[in-house]
CSV table of C-alpha atoms in Angstrom, one decimal:
chain,number,residue,atom,x,y,z
A,376,MET,CA,0.0,-0.1,0.6
A,377,ARG,CA,3.0,2.1,1.4
A,378,ALA,CA,4.5,1.6,-2.3
A,379,ALA,CA,1.4,2.6,-3.9
A,380,ILE,CA,1.2,5.8,-2.5
A,381,LYS,CA,4.8,6.5,-3.6
A,382,TRP,CA,4.6,5.3,-7.5
A,383,ALA,CA,0.4,7.1,-7.7
A,384,PRO,CA,2.6,10.5,-8.8
A,385,TRP,CA,5.0,9.0,-11.5
A,386,LEU,CA,2.0,6.4,-12.6
A,387,LEU,CA,0.0,10.1,-12.6
A,388,CYS,CA,2.4,11.9,-14.1
A,389,LEU,CA,3.0,9.4,-16.8
A,390,LEU,CA,-1.0,8.1,-17.9
A,391,LEU,CA,-1.9,12.0,-17.5
A,392,ALA,CA,1.0,12.7,-20.0
A,393,PRO,CA,-0.3,13.8,-23.1
A,394,ALA,CA,1.1,13.9,-26.4
A,395,ASP,CA,3.2,16.4,-26.9
A,396,ALA,CA,4.3,16.7,-23.2
A,397,GLY,CA,7.9,17.3,-22.3
A,398,ALA,CA,7.0,21.1,-21.0
A,399,GLU,CA,5.3,20.1,-17.5
A,400,ALA,CA,7.8,20.6,-14.4
A,401,ALA,CA,7.7,17.7,-11.8
A,402,VAL,CA,9.6,19.6,-8.6
A,403,ILE,CA,11.8,16.1,-6.1
A,404,VAL,CA,12.4,15.1,-3.3
A,405,HIS,CA,14.2,12.2,-1.7
A,406,ALA,CA,11.6,9.0,-0.4
A,407,ASP,CA,12.3,9.7,2.7
A,408,ASN,CA,11.6,13.1,3.3
A,409,ALA,CA,9.1,13.3,4.6
A,410,ALA,CA,8.1,16.4,3.1
A,411,GLU,CA,4.3,15.7,0.6
A,412,ASP,CA,3.4,19.1,-0.7
A,413,ILE,CA,5.4,23.1,-1.4
A,414,SER,CA,4.1,26.2,-1.1
A,415,ARG,CA,5.6,28.6,-4.3
A,416,GLN,CA,6.5,30.8,-1.2
A,417,GLN,CA,9.2,27.7,-0.1
A,418,LEU,CA,10.6,27.1,-3.6
A,419,ALA,CA,11.8,30.2,-4.5
A,420,ASN,CA,12.2,30.8,-0.7
A,421,ILE,CA,14.8,27.5,-1.4
A,422,TYR,CA,16.5,28.4,-4.6
A,423,LEU,CA,16.9,32.4,-3.7
A,424,GLY,CA,19.6,31.0,0.2
A,425,LYS,CA,16.8,32.0,2.4
A,426,MET,CA,14.9,29.0,3.2
A,427,ALA,CA,18.7,25.9,4.0
A,428,THR,CA,16.1,23.2,5.9
A,429,TRP,CA,12.9,21.8,5.8
A,430,GLU,CA,9.8,23.0,9.0
A,431,ARG,CA,10.9,22.4,12.2
A,432,GLY,CA,14.2,21.6,10.8
A,433,GLN,CA,14.6,18.7,9.6
A,434,ILE,CA,17.7,18.3,6.9
A,435,VAL,CA,19.5,20.7,5.1
A,436,ILE,CA,18.5,21.2,2.1
A,437,PHE,CA,20.6,21.1,-1.1
A,438,PRO,CA,18.7,22.4,-4.0
A,439,ILE,CA,20.0,21.9,-7.4
A,440,ALA,CA,18.5,23.3,-11.0
A,441,LEU,CA,19.8,22.6,-14.3
A,442,THR,CA,21.4,24.5,-16.2
A,443,PHE,CA,20.0,27.8,-18.2
A,444,ASN,CA,20.6,26.3,-21.5
A,445,GLU,CA,17.7,24.0,-20.6
A,446,PRO,CA,14.0,25.3,-21.7
A,447,LEU,CA,13.4,23.4,-19.2
A,448,SER,CA,15.2,24.8,-16.6
A,449,GLN,CA,13.8,28.3,-17.2
A,450,PHE,CA,10.6,27.5,-17.5
A,451,PHE,CA,10.6,26.4,-14.2
A,452,PHE,CA,12.5,29.7,-13.0
A,453,GLU,CA,10.1,32.2,-14.2
A,454,ARG,CA,6.4,29.8,-13.8
A,455,GLY,CA,7.9,29.7,-10.2
A,456,LEU,CA,9.8,32.6,-8.5
A,457,GLY,CA,9.5,34.8,-12.3
A,458,LYS,CA,13.0,35.0,-12.2
A,459,LYS,CA,14.9,34.8,-15.3
A,460,LYS,CA,18.2,34.1,-15.9
A,461,GLY,CA,20.9,36.7,-15.7
A,462,GLU,CA,18.1,37.8,-11.9
A,463,LEU,CA,19.3,34.3,-11.0
A,464,GLN,CA,23.0,33.9,-11.9
A,465,LYS,CA,22.9,37.4,-10.3
A,466,ALA,CA,21.0,36.2,-7.0
A,467,TRP,CA,23.2,33.1,-7.1
A,468,LEU,CA,26.4,34.9,-7.2
A,469,LYS,CA,25.6,37.3,-4.5
A,470,LEU,CA,24.6,34.4,-2.1
A,471,ALA,CA,27.9,32.1,-3.3
A,472,LEU,CA,30.2,35.5,-2.4
A,473,SER,CA,28.6,36.9,0.5
A,474,GLY,CA,28.3,33.3,2.1
A,475,ALA,CA,24.7,33.5,2.5
A,476,SER,CA,24.2,30.9,1.7
A,477,LYS,CA,24.9,27.9,0.3
A,478,ALA,CA,23.7,28.8,-3.6
A,479,PRO,CA,22.1,25.6,-5.9
A,480,LYS,CA,24.2,23.3,-7.2
A,481,ILE,CA,23.3,22.9,-11.6
A,482,ALA,CA,23.2,19.9,-13.1
A,483,ASN,CA,23.8,19.7,-16.9
A,484,THR,CA,21.1,17.4,-17.3
A,485,GLU,CA,18.4,15.1,-15.8
A,486,ARG,CA,19.9,12.5,-15.2
A,487,ASP,CA,22.2,13.8,-13.2
A,488,ILE,CA,19.7,15.5,-10.8
A,489,LEU,CA,18.3,12.7,-10.7
A,490,ASP,CA,21.8,10.9,-9.5
A,491,TYR,CA,21.6,13.7,-6.8
A,492,VAL,CA,18.0,13.7,-5.6
A,493,ALA,CA,18.5,10.2,-5.0
A,494,LYS,CA,21.7,10.4,-2.6
A,495,ASN,CA,20.9,12.6,-1.0
A,496,ARG,CA,17.9,13.3,1.0
A,497,GLY,CA,18.3,16.4,1.3
A,498,ALA,CA,18.5,17.3,-1.8
A,499,LEU,CA,15.4,19.2,-3.7
A,500,GLY,CA,15.7,19.3,-7.7
A,501,PHE,CA,13.3,19.7,-10.6
A,502,ILE,CA,12.7,17.8,-14.1
A,503,SER,CA,10.7,16.8,-16.7
A,504,CYS,CA,7.4,14.4,-16.5
A,505,ASP,CA,8.8,12.6,-18.9
A,506,ALA,CA,12.4,12.0,-17.1
A,507,LEU,CA,10.1,9.8,-14.2
A,508,ASP,CA,11.0,6.7,-14.2
A,509,PRO,CA,9.5,4.8,-10.9
A,510,ASP,CA,11.6,1.4,-11.4
A,511,ALA,CA,14.6,2.9,-12.0
A,512,HIS,CA,14.8,6.2,-9.7
A,513,ARG,CA,13.3,4.1,-6.2
A,514,ASP,CA,13.8,6.5,-4.1
A,515,ILE,CA,12.3,10.0,-5.3
A,516,ARG,CA,9.6,11.4,-4.0
A,517,VAL,CA,7.2,14.0,-6.1
A,518,LEU,CA,6.2,16.5,-3.9
A,519,ARG,CA,2.6,18.0,-5.2
A,520,VAL,CA,2.8,22.2,-5.7
A,521,GLU,CA,0.5,24.4,-3.6
A,522,GLY,CA,-1.9,21.3,-3.6
A,523,LYS,CA,-1.4,19.3,-6.9
A,524,LEU,CA,0.3,16.5,-9.0
A,525,PRO,CA,1.4,17.2,-12.5
A,526,ARG,CA,-1.0,17.2,-14.4
A,527,GLU,CA,-3.6,17.8,-12.6
A,528,ALA,CA,-5.7,20.6,-13.4
A,529,GLY,CA,-3.9,24.6,-12.0
A,530,TYR,CA,-0.7,22.4,-11.5
A,531,LEU,CA,2.1,25.6,-11.6
A,532,PHE,CA,4.5,23.7,-14.4
A,533,GLU,CA,2.0,22.8,-16.4
B,32,MET,CA,24.1,23.4,33.6
B,33,THR,CA,21.8,20.4,33.2
B,34,ARG,CA,19.3,22.2,31.3
B,35,GLN,CA,21.9,24.4,29.4
B,36,LEU,CA,24.4,20.9,29.0
B,37,ALA,CA,21.3,19.0,27.4
B,38,LEU,CA,20.3,22.2,25.1
B,39,ILE,CA,23.9,21.9,23.4
B,40,LEU,CA,23.6,18.3,22.8
B,41,ALA,CA,19.5,19.1,21.3
B,42,LEU,CA,21.6,22.0,18.7
B,43,LEU,CA,24.5,19.3,17.9
B,44,ALA,CA,22.3,16.5,17.5
B,45,GLY,CA,19.7,17.3,15.5
B,46,PRO,CA,16.9,14.6,14.6
B,47,LEU,CA,17.9,13.6,10.9
B,48,ALA,CA,20.8,14.4,9.1
B,49,ALA,CA,21.7,14.8,5.8
B,50,GLU,CA,24.4,12.3,3.9
B,51,GLU,CA,25.1,16.1,0.9
B,52,ARG,CA,29.5,16.1,0.9
B,53,GLU,CA,30.4,18.8,-0.8
B,54,LEU,CA,33.3,20.7,-2.2
B,55,ASP,CA,32.7,23.7,-4.1
B,56,ILE,CA,35.8,26.4,-5.0
B,57,TYR,CA,35.6,29.4,-6.8
B,58,GLY,CA,36.6,33.0,-6.3
B,59,PHE,CA,37.0,36.5,-8.5
B,60,MET,CA,39.3,39.6,-9.9
B,61,ASP,CA,39.0,42.9,-10.4
B,62,LEU,CA,41.9,44.8,-12.3
B,63,GLU,CA,41.3,48.6,-11.4
B,64,PHE,CA,42.1,52.3,-13.7
B,65,GLU,CA,42.4,55.3,-11.4
B,66,TYR,CA,42.9,59.0,-12.2
B,67,ASP,CA,43.9,61.9,-10.0
B,68,SER,CA,43.4,65.3,-12.0
B,69,ALA,CA,45.1,66.7,-8.4
B,70,LYS,CA,48.0,64.5,-8.4
B,71,ASP,CA,47.8,64.0,-12.3
B,72,ILE,CA,48.9,60.7,-11.8
B,73,SER,CA,46.9,57.2,-13.2
B,74,THR,CA,47.7,53.6,-12.5
B,75,PHE,CA,46.1,50.4,-12.8
B,76,ASP,CA,45.4,47.4,-9.8
B,77,ILE,CA,44.2,43.9,-9.5
B,78,HIS,CA,42.9,45.5,-6.5
B,79,HIS,CA,41.2,42.0,-5.6
B,80,PHE,CA,42.4,38.4,-6.3
B,81,ASN,CA,39.8,36.1,-3.7
B,82,ILE,CA,39.8,32.7,-3.2
B,83,ILE,CA,36.7,30.7,-1.9
B,84,ASN,CA,36.3,27.4,-0.4
B,85,THR,CA,33.3,26.3,1.3
B,86,TYR,CA,33.1,22.8,2.6
B,87,SER,CA,29.5,21.7,3.0
B,88,PHE,CA,28.1,18.8,5.2
B,89,GLU,CA,25.7,17.0,7.3
B,90,ARG,CA,24.0,20.0,8.6
B,91,PHE,CA,27.9,21.9,8.7
B,92,ARG,CA,29.7,24.4,6.3
B,93,VAL,CA,32.8,26.2,6.3
B,94,PHE,CA,33.6,28.7,4.3
B,95,SER,CA,37.3,30.3,3.7
B,96,GLU,CA,38.2,33.3,1.8
B,97,MET,CA,42.2,33.9,0.6
B,98,GLU,CA,42.3,37.4,-0.5
B,99,TRP,CA,45.8,38.8,-2.9
B,100,GLU,CA,45.1,42.8,-2.4
B,101,HIS,CA,47.0,44.5,-5.0
B,102,GLY,CA,48.9,42.2,-7.0
B,103,PRO,CA,51.1,42.0,-3.3
B,104,GLN,CA,53.9,40.2,-3.9
B,105,ILE,CA,56.4,39.8,-1.1
B,106,GLU,CA,61.0,39.9,-1.3
B,107,ALA,CA,63.4,40.7,1.6
B,108,ALA,CA,63.3,44.0,1.0
B,109,LYS,CA,60.1,45.1,-0.3
B,110,THR,CA,56.8,43.9,0.6
B,111,GLU,CA,53.4,45.6,-2.7
B,112,GLY,CA,50.0,44.7,-1.1
B,113,GLU,CA,48.0,42.6,1.3
B,114,ILE,CA,48.2,38.1,1.9
B,115,THR,CA,44.9,38.4,3.7
B,116,LEU,CA,42.9,35.0,5.4
B,117,GLU,CA,39.3,37.5,4.5
B,118,ARG,CA,37.0,35.3,5.2
B,119,GLY,CA,37.9,31.3,7.8
B,120,TRP,CA,34.4,30.1,9.6
B,121,PHE,CA,32.5,27.4,10.5
B,122,GLU,CA,28.9,27.1,10.4
B,123,TYR,CA,26.3,24.8,12.1
B,124,ILE,CA,22.6,25.0,11.2
B,125,TYR,CA,20.1,23.7,13.7
B,126,SER,CA,17.1,25.7,11.7
B,127,ASP,CA,16.9,28.7,9.0
B,128,ARG,CA,16.4,30.4,12.2
B,129,LEU,CA,19.2,29.3,14.2
B,130,LYS,CA,22.6,29.6,13.0
B,131,VAL,CA,25.8,29.1,14.5
B,132,ARG,CA,29.6,30.3,12.7
B,133,GLY,CA,32.7,30.9,14.9
B,134,GLY,CA,35.9,32.1,13.7
B,135,LYS,CA,36.6,35.4,11.0
B,136,PHE,CA,34.3,36.7,9.7
B,137,LEU,CA,33.3,40.5,7.9
B,138,THR,CA,31.1,42.8,10.6
B,139,PRO,CA,27.4,41.9,10.1
B,140,PHE,CA,27.3,46.5,10.0
B,141,GLY,CA,25.1,47.7,6.5
B,142,ILE,CA,24.9,46.5,3.2
B,143,TYR,CA,27.9,46.5,1.8
B,144,ASN,CA,30.1,45.3,4.5
B,145,LEU,CA,29.1,41.5,3.8
B,146,ILE,CA,30.4,41.5,0.8
B,147,HIS,CA,33.1,44.2,0.9
B,148,ASP,CA,35.7,43.1,-1.2
B,149,SER,CA,33.3,41.2,-3.4
B,150,THR,CA,33.3,43.1,-6.8
B,151,PRO,CA,31.5,41.5,-9.0
B,152,VAL,CA,28.3,42.5,-6.8
B,153,PHE,CA,28.3,46.0,-6.3
B,154,LEU,CA,26.8,48.3,-9.2
B,155,THR,CA,30.6,50.8,-8.8
B,156,THR,CA,34.5,50.3,-7.8
B,157,SER,CA,34.6,52.8,-5.0
B,158,LEU,CA,32.2,52.1,-1.8
B,159,PRO,CA,30.7,55.3,0.5
B,160,LEU,CA,32.7,56.8,1.8
B,161,ILE,CA,30.5,55.7,5.2
B,162,TYR,CA,33.3,52.7,4.9
B,163,GLY,CA,35.9,53.7,4.4
B,164,LYS,CA,39.1,54.8,6.5
B,165,HIS,CA,38.9,58.3,7.8
B,166,ASN,CA,40.2,60.1,10.7
B,167,PRO,CA,37.4,61.4,11.9
B,168,PHE,CA,38.7,63.2,15.3
B,169,GLY,CA,42.2,60.7,16.0
B,170,THR,CA,46.0,59.8,15.5
B,171,SER,CA,45.4,58.1,13.3
B,172,LYS,CA,43.0,56.5,10.0
B,173,GLY,CA,40.2,53.9,11.1
B,174,ARG,CA,37.3,52.5,9.9
B,175,LEU,CA,33.7,53.7,11.3
B,176,TYR,CA,33.6,49.5,12.5
B,177,ALA,CA,36.1,46.8,12.7
B,178,LYS,CA,36.4,45.3,9.6
B,179,PHE,CA,36.8,42.0,9.8
B,180,TYR,CA,36.2,40.2,13.5
B,181,THR,CA,36.9,37.0,14.3
B,182,GLY,CA,34.9,35.1,17.4
B,183,LEU,CA,31.1,33.9,17.4
B,184,GLN,CA,28.4,35.2,14.7
B,185,ILE,CA,24.0,33.5,16.3
B,186,LEU,CA,22.0,33.9,13.3
B,187,GLY,CA,19.3,33.4,11.2
B,188,SER,CA,16.1,34.8,10.1
B,189,HIS,CA,12.7,34.2,10.4
B,190,ALA,CA,9.2,34.7,7.8
B,191,THR,CA,5.9,35.4,8.2
B,192,GLY,CA,3.3,33.7,5.2
B,193,ASP,CA,3.5,37.2,3.5
B,194,ASP,CA,7.3,36.5,2.9
B,195,VAL,CA,7.9,40.5,5.3
B,196,ARG,CA,11.4,38.7,6.4
B,197,LEU,CA,13.9,39.6,9.3
B,198,SER,CA,17.5,38.2,9.5
B,199,TYR,CA,19.4,39.0,12.4
B,200,TRP,CA,22.7,38.8,13.5
B,201,LEU,CA,24.2,38.9,17.6
B,202,GLY,CA,28.5,38.7,17.3
B,203,LEU,CA,31.0,38.9,20.4
B,204,GLY,CA,34.9,38.9,18.5
B,205,ASN,CA,38.3,40.6,20.2
B,206,GLY,CA,37.7,44.0,19.8
B,207,ARG,CA,39.6,46.5,18.0
B,208,GLY,CA,44.0,45.6,19.0
B,209,GLN,CA,47.1,45.5,17.3
B,210,GLU,CA,46.2,41.6,17.1
B,211,GLN,CA,42.3,41.9,16.8
B,212,PHE,CA,42.4,38.0,15.4
B,213,SER,CA,45.0,36.2,17.6
B,214,ALA,CA,45.5,37.7,20.7
B,215,ASP,CA,42.3,39.9,22.1
B,216,ASN,CA,44.3,42.5,25.1
B,217,ASP,CA,41.7,44.1,26.9
B,218,GLN,CA,39.0,43.2,28.9
B,219,ASN,CA,36.1,44.2,26.8
B,220,LYS,CA,34.5,42.3,23.7
B,221,SER,CA,33.0,43.8,20.1
B,222,LEU,CA,29.5,43.5,20.4
B,223,ILE,CA,27.3,43.5,17.0
B,224,LEU,CA,24.0,43.9,15.9
B,225,ARG,CA,22.0,43.8,12.9
B,226,LEU,CA,18.5,43.5,11.9
B,227,ARG,CA,17.2,43.2,8.5
B,228,LEU,CA,13.5,43.8,7.3
B,229,ALA,CA,13.2,42.0,4.1
B,230,LEU,CA,9.7,43.4,2.9
B,231,PRO,CA,6.9,43.3,0.2
B,232,GLN,CA,7.9,45.1,-2.7
B,233,GLU,CA,11.6,44.6,-2.0
B,234,LEU,CA,11.6,46.7,0.6
B,235,SER,CA,13.9,46.9,3.7
B,236,LEU,CA,15.3,47.8,5.8
B,237,GLY,CA,18.4,47.9,7.7
B,238,LEU,CA,19.5,48.5,12.3
B,239,SER,CA,23.7,47.8,12.8
B,240,HIS,CA,25.1,48.2,16.0
B,241,TYR,CA,29.2,47.9,17.2
B,242,ARG,CA,30.7,49.1,20.2
B,243,ASP,CA,34.1,47.5,21.3
B,244,ARG,CA,37.3,49.5,23.6
B,245,ASN,CA,40.0,50.6,20.6
B,246,GLU,CA,43.5,49.2,21.5
B,247,GLN,CA,44.4,51.3,19.0
B,248,GLY,CA,45.0,54.3,19.7
B,249,LEU,CA,42.6,55.9,17.6
B,250,SER,CA,42.0,58.6,19.9
B,251,GLY,CA,45.2,58.6,22.5
B,252,LEU,CA,43.4,56.8,24.3
B,253,PRO,CA,44.7,52.8,25.0
B,254,ARG,CA,41.6,52.0,25.3
B,255,ALA,CA,39.1,54.0,24.5
B,256,ARG,CA,35.0,53.1,24.1
B,257,GLU,CA,33.5,53.2,20.5
B,258,ARG,CA,30.3,52.3,19.0
B,259,ALA,CA,28.6,53.0,15.8
B,260,THR,CA,25.1,53.4,14.6
B,261,GLY,CA,23.4,52.5,11.4
B,262,LEU,CA,20.6,52.5,9.4
B,263,ASP,CA,20.0,51.2,6.3
B,264,LEU,CA,17.2,51.0,3.4
B,265,GLU,CA,16.7,49.5,-0.6
B,266,PHE,CA,14.6,49.4,-3.2
B,267,THR,CA,14.4,47.3,-5.8
B,268,ARG,CA,11.5,47.7,-8.4
B,269,ASP,CA,12.5,46.3,-12.0
B,270,ALA,CA,15.2,47.4,-13.2
B,271,LEU,CA,15.5,50.8,-10.3
B,272,LEU,CA,17.7,50.3,-7.9
B,273,LEU,CA,17.3,52.9,-4.4
B,274,GLN,CA,20.1,52.8,-1.4
B,275,ALA,CA,20.7,54.9,1.5
B,276,GLU,CA,22.4,54.4,4.4
B,277,TYR,CA,22.8,56.9,7.4
B,278,ALA,CA,26.2,55.8,10.4
B,279,ARG,CA,26.6,57.8,13.3
B,280,TYR,CA,29.5,56.6,15.6
B,281,SER,CA,31.0,57.6,19.0
B,282,LEU,CA,35.0,57.6,20.1
B,283,GLU,CA,35.5,58.4,24.1
B,284,ARG,CA,38.4,61.2,23.6
B,285,ALA,CA,40.2,62.8,26.7
B,286,GLY,CA,37.9,65.1,27.4
B,287,GLY,CA,34.6,62.9,26.5
B,288,PHE,CA,33.2,61.4,23.6
B,289,ARG,CA,33.4,63.3,20.2
B,290,ASP,CA,30.8,62.2,17.6
B,291,ALA,CA,31.1,61.5,13.5
B,292,SER,CA,28.4,60.1,11.2
B,293,ALA,CA,28.2,59.7,7.2
B,294,TYR,CA,25.3,58.9,4.7
B,295,TYR,CA,24.6,58.5,0.8
B,296,GLY,CA,22.1,57.4,-1.5
B,297,LEU,CA,22.5,55.6,-4.4
B,298,ILE,CA,20.4,55.5,-7.6
B,299,ALA,CA,20.3,53.2,-10.3
B,300,TYR,CA,18.6,52.1,-13.5
B,301,GLN,CA,19.2,49.3,-15.7
B,302,LEU,CA,18.9,50.3,-19.0
B,303,ALA,CA,18.0,47.2,-22.3
B,304,GLY,CA,19.1,44.3,-19.4
B,305,PHE,CA,22.7,45.2,-19.2
B,306,ALA,CA,23.4,48.9,-18.9
B,307,THR,CA,23.4,50.3,-15.4
B,308,PRO,CA,23.6,53.9,-15.1
B,309,ILE,CA,24.5,55.1,-11.0
B,310,VAL,CA,24.4,58.5,-9.3
B,311,ARG,CA,25.2,58.2,-6.2
B,312,TYR,CA,26.2,61.2,-3.5
B,313,ASP,CA,28.5,60.8,-0.2
B,314,ARG,CA,29.0,63.0,2.4
B,315,PHE,CA,31.0,62.6,6.2
B,316,ASP,CA,31.2,64.5,9.1
B,317,PRO,CA,34.3,63.7,10.8
B,318,ASP,CA,33.8,65.7,14.4
B,319,ALA,CA,29.5,66.8,14.9
B,320,ASP,CA,30.7,70.0,17.0
B,321,ALA,CA,33.0,71.7,13.9
B,322,ALA,CA,31.7,73.4,11.4
B,323,ASP,CA,32.0,73.6,7.2
B,324,ASP,CA,34.8,70.4,8.0
B,325,ALA,CA,32.2,68.5,6.4
B,326,ASN,CA,34.2,66.2,2.6
B,327,ASP,CA,30.9,65.5,-0.2
B,328,GLN,CA,31.7,63.9,-3.6
B,329,TRP,CA,29.2,63.1,-6.2
B,330,LEU,CA,29.9,59.6,-7.9
B,331,VAL,CA,29.1,59.1,-11.3
B,332,GLY,CA,28.5,56.2,-12.9
B,333,VAL,CA,27.8,53.5,-15.7
B,334,ASN,CA,27.9,49.1,-14.8
B,335,LEU,CA,28.0,47.4,-18.0
B,336,ALA,CA,27.4,43.4,-17.4
B,337,LEU,CA,28.5,41.8,-20.0
B,338,ASP,CA,28.0,38.1,-18.9
B,339,PRO,CA,26.5,37.1,-15.2
B,340,ARG,CA,29.8,37.4,-14.3
B,341,ILE,CA,31.5,39.6,-15.8
B,342,TYR,CA,31.1,43.5,-14.9
B,343,LEU,CA,33.0,46.5,-16.3
B,344,LYS,CA,32.9,49.7,-14.8
B,345,GLY,CA,33.7,53.7,-14.7
B,346,GLU,CA,32.9,56.5,-12.7
B,347,TRP,CA,33.5,59.3,-12.6
B,348,LEU,CA,34.1,61.0,-8.3
B,349,PHE,CA,34.1,65.1,-8.1
B,350,LYS,CA,35.2,65.2,-4.7
B,351,SER,CA,34.7,68.4,-2.3
B,352,ALA,CA,36.4,68.4,0.2
B,353,ALA,CA,36.1,71.3,3.1
B,354,ARG,CA,40.1,71.9,3.8
B,355,GLY,CA,41.5,69.8,0.9
B,356,GLY,CA,40.4,72.2,-2.4
B,357,ASP,CA,37.8,70.3,-5.3
B,358,ASP,CA,39.5,67.2,-7.0
B,359,TRP,CA,37.8,64.6,-9.2
B,360,VAL,CA,38.9,61.4,-9.3
B,361,HIS,CA,37.5,59.1,-12.6
B,362,LEU,CA,38.0,54.8,-11.5
B,363,SER,CA,37.5,52.0,-14.4
B,364,SER,CA,37.3,48.2,-13.4
B,365,ILE,CA,36.7,45.4,-14.7
B,366,SER,CA,34.9,42.5,-12.2
B,367,ILE,CA,34.9,38.6,-12.8
B,368,ALA,CA,33.9,35.6,-11.1
B,369,PHE,CA,34.6,32.5,-11.4
């Protein structure tokens, strides 16, 4: 039963995928992460270095982002954070140089993000729904964003 | 005592731990060109070459920054420039509301002192007069507060649902002395407090306070009490940036405390996504009790973002010194983060 609940977001994402799927982004965390849902504001705070731990400080967050060369990355940050490439790069440079907080790790491929999140309990990343493979990535869960899973009506990153 | 011990153990344990370990190495450098009209001389300067290392593991972060300032050359007969451990600290992250740091820090005072030398992340080549060294009423030049301190720091932030965020820093360290990073010889420690309130619409307000007993002999007293208090404001809306800061400094002398003050206002507006014209007005009053001794200057400049990591800057500083005559200085630089 627990496995079915864990896989439900994956299955939903795959089964309801339209023919031209690809741009939809899924927010993923390690399977051991207790979080179920994340708000748009929390996503913004995590990627802007304002939120370094999950609720009640349970786990330190290690955010990872896809390189800006990928359209998915630009889509995710413009839709989710309302930020463009240059603004984010500048904000991350300030984080890194001031030492205020850890700037997100940059991955070249979605495969790198999946591997990183699977290995790290505090990691948070985003990938396209097409990259989801529940059989291959049993250590990863998809988070609800503002209470909605990918492909549900009103999902933020559809 | 038992409760305090239990609290320390609870802080160190934490309910869960991330397993990630990461070492990041990066840095920045800049090349400056300066022309001083009063002296009619010009010079190039590798002002900063800084290498930063961070190591993150579980709930800890270790941060270090080495600086080679003014292209140092160290020989037996002659020494130029400085090699400095700018910052070296470890951080324990209990939660966003509570982080504890130990080591050497940039003093959390005002908008710029947490990024004091990180030229790629500020618009101008020169910092406002508030951040410079002055000789307000002492025997040698000094800043309004210690640029660095060694000791402890507690920091964190608390946000409400509307994303009103209060950030705080509380620091305790060696005061300013002859060996302030390794041996504190006076009987008091420096105390630092900074509060920053970030409001919606990209408006933030800050309050900073620093107090110490200065052993550097600035005022002629061996252990002069000193304190600085600052207010700052920052507002961004799309391409517009507004900044303003005010700081008041008090130093003990034989006849009592004397005050100095400084402030600036800056306006900048980014055009076409990469070119940012800047205008800044600075004023420094070295002695609140003396009339007509203030220095002020206008800065007019532009910052060109050639890339999010490469910035070309040009600026003219029109100085009006109360006792030194008018002067202007041109500064241009290129800052590169890597």
